XYZ file of C-alpha atoms in Angstrom:
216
model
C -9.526 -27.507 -9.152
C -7.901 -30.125 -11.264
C -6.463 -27.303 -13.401
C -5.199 -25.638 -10.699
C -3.191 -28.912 -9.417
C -2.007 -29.706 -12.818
C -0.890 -25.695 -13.155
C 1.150 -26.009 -9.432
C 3.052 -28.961 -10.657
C 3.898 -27.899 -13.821
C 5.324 -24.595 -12.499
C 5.473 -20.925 -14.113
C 6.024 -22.060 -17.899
C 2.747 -21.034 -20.119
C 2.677 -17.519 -21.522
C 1.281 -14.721 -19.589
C -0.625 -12.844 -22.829
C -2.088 -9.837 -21.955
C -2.708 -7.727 -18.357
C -5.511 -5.289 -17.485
C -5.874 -3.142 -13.856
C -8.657 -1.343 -12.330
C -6.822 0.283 -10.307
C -3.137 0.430 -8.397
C -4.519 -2.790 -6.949
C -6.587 -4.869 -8.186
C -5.716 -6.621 -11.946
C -6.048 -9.246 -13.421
C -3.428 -11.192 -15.922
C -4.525 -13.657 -18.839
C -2.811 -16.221 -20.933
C -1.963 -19.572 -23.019
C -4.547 -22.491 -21.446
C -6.673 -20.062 -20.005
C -4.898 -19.121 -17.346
C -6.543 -15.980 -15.649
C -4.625 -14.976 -12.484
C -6.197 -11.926 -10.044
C -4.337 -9.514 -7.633
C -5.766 -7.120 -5.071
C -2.116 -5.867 -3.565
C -0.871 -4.466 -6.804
C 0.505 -7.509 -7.785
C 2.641 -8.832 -4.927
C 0.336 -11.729 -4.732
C -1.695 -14.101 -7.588
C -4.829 -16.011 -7.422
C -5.743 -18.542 -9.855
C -8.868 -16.908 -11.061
C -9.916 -19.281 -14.115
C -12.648 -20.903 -12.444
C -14.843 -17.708 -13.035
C -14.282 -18.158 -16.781
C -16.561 -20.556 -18.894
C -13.427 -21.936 -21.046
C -13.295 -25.650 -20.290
C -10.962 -26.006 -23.429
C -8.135 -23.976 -21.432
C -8.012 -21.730 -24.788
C -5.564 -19.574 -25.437
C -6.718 -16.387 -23.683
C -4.704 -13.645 -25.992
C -6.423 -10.251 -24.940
C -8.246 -8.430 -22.318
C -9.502 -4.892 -22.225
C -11.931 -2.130 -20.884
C -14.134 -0.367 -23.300
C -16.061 2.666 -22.902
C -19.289 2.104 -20.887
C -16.740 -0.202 -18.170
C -17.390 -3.650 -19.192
C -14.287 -5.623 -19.774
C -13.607 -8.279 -22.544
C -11.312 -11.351 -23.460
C -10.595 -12.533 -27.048
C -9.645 -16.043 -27.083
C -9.055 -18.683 -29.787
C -11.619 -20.461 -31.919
C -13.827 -17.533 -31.357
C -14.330 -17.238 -28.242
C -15.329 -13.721 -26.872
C -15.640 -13.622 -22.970
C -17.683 -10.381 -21.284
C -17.663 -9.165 -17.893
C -19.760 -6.545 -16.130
C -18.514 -6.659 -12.405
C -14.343 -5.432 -12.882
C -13.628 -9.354 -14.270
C -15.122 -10.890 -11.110
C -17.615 -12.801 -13.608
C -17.649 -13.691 -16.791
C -20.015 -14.875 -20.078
C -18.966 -16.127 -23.334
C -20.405 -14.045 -26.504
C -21.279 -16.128 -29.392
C -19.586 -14.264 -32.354
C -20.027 -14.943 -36.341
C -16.059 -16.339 -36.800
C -14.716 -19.684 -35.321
C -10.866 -18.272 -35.978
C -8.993 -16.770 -33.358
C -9.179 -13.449 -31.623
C -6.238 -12.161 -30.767
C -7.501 -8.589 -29.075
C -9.934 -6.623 -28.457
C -10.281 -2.371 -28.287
C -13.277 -0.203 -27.583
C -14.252 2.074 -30.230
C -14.515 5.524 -28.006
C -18.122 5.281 -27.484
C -20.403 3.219 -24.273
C -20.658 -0.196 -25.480
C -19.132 -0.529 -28.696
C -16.315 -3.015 -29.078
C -14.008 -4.497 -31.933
C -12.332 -8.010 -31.951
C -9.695 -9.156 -34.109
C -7.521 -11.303 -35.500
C -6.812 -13.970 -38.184
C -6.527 -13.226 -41.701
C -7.391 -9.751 -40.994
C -10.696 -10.330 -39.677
C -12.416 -7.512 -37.833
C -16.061 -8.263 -35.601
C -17.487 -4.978 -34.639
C -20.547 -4.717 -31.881
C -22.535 -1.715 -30.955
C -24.223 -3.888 -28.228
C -21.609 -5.131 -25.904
C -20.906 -8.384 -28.326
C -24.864 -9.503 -28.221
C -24.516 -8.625 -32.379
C -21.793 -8.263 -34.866
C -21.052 -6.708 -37.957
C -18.008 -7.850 -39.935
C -15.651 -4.869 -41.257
C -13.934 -5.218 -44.393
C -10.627 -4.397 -44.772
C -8.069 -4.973 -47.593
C -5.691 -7.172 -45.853
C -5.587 -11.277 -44.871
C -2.966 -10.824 -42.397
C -3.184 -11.279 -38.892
C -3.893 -8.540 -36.964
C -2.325 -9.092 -33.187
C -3.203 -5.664 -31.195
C -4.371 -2.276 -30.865
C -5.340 0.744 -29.178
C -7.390 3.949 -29.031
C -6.146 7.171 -28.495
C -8.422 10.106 -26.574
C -9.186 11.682 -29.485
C -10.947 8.492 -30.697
C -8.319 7.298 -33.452
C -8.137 3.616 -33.088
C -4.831 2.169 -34.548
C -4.528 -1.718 -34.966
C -1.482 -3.581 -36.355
C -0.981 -6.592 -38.005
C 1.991 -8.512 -39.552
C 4.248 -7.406 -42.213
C 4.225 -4.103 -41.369
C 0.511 -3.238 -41.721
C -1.110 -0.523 -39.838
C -4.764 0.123 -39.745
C -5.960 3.166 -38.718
C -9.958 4.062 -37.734
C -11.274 7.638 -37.495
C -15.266 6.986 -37.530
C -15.127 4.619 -34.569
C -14.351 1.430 -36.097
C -16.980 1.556 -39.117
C -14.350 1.364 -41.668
C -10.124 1.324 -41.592
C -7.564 2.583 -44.061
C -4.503 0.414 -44.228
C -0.526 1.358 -44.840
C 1.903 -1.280 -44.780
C 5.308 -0.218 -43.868
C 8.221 -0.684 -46.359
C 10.473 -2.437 -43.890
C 7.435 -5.626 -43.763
C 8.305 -6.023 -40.140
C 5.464 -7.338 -38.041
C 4.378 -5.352 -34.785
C 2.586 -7.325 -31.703
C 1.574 -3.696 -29.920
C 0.919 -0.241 -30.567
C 0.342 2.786 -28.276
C -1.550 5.670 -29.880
C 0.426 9.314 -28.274
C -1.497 12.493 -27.698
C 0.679 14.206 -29.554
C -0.601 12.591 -32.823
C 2.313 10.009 -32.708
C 2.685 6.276 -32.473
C 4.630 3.533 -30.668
C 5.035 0.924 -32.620
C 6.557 -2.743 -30.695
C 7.547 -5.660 -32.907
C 10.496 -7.945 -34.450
C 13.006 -4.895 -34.495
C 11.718 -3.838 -30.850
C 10.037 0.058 -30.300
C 9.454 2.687 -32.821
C 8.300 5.858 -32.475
C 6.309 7.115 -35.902
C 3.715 9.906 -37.257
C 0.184 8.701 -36.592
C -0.426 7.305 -40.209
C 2.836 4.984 -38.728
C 4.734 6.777 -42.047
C 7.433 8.549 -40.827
C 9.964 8.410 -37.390
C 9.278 10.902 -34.922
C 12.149 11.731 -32.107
């Protein structure tokens, strides 16, 4: 409740992060100080919706996602991992192996299985929704801010300086390319066409899957 005052008198200023929705109605929106915010009218209205969230730090709350199987999850800073069976109206927090932040979270195409991400290229990968973790190596350090999987189970995440990981075995393992330009991306989209849409510094791109080559 005292977060909720101190939220009301500050006004709208912290970063809105991240947005999921069930359905054409019901969503819910997460962000900087752990602010979680829930709509059931498509979003003409907002309810402060943090108090179902075990983060009494306010942490940064930088990603929020559905995997296969329905269960939803938040990646957070200082490794915080946040589950929810019920559509986000509850929610646990999943002890993970790395006390760095997460800065998003994808399903790997099959029930259960998740991946979290972020610092210095670090990539947590559970086949249990989050109760265990494997770490995946990868030949980057560099932050890795988003990603996403496409319906033919590709899962493309990407990073800053222009480095594009890209996941055809469900997560197990990731090839990297690192675009000549070194321009960080904050989102991808993965096209069923075989195509990527790449968002960053420069704004939207539109490249081959691999993230080599412009498509039109």
């Amino acid at each position: 409740l005292e977060d909720a005052h101190a939220d009301a008198e500050s006004g709208p200023w912290q970063p809105l992060l991240d947005v999921w929705f069930k359905d054409d109605s019901t969503g819910l929106v997460v962000g900087s100080y752990g602010l979680v915010f829930r709509t059931t009218d498509g979003g003409e209205t907002w309810a402060n919706h943090a108090g179902s969230v075990p983060n009494n730090e306010r942490l940064n709350l930088n990603g929020i996602t559905q995997i296969t199987g329905g269960a939803l999850f938040m990646a957070a800073e200082a490794g915080l991992v946040l589950r929810s069976t019920d559509n986000g109206e509850n929610w646990e927090d999943i002890e993970t192996p790395y006390h760095g932040s997460y800065f998003g979270v994808v399903g790997t195409g099959i029930e259960d299985q998740v991946l979290a991400f972020g610092l210095r290229g670090n990539i947590y990968r559970s086949e249990d929704l989050g109760e265990t973790w494997d770490l995946i190596e990868t030949d980057i350090n560099r932050t890795i801010n988003s990603g996403h999987v496409g319906a033919d189970g590709d899962i493309v995440l990407v990073a800053n300086d222009g480095a594009i990981l890209r996941s055809s075995d469900h997560g197990q393992s990731f090839t990297t390319y690192t675009r000549i330009s070194r321009h960080s991306y904050v989102d991808v989209l993965v096209l069923d066409e075989q195509g990527l849409v790449l968002a960053g510094e420069r704004g939207a791109l539109r490249t081959d899957r691999s993230g080599r080559d412009f498509m039109l």
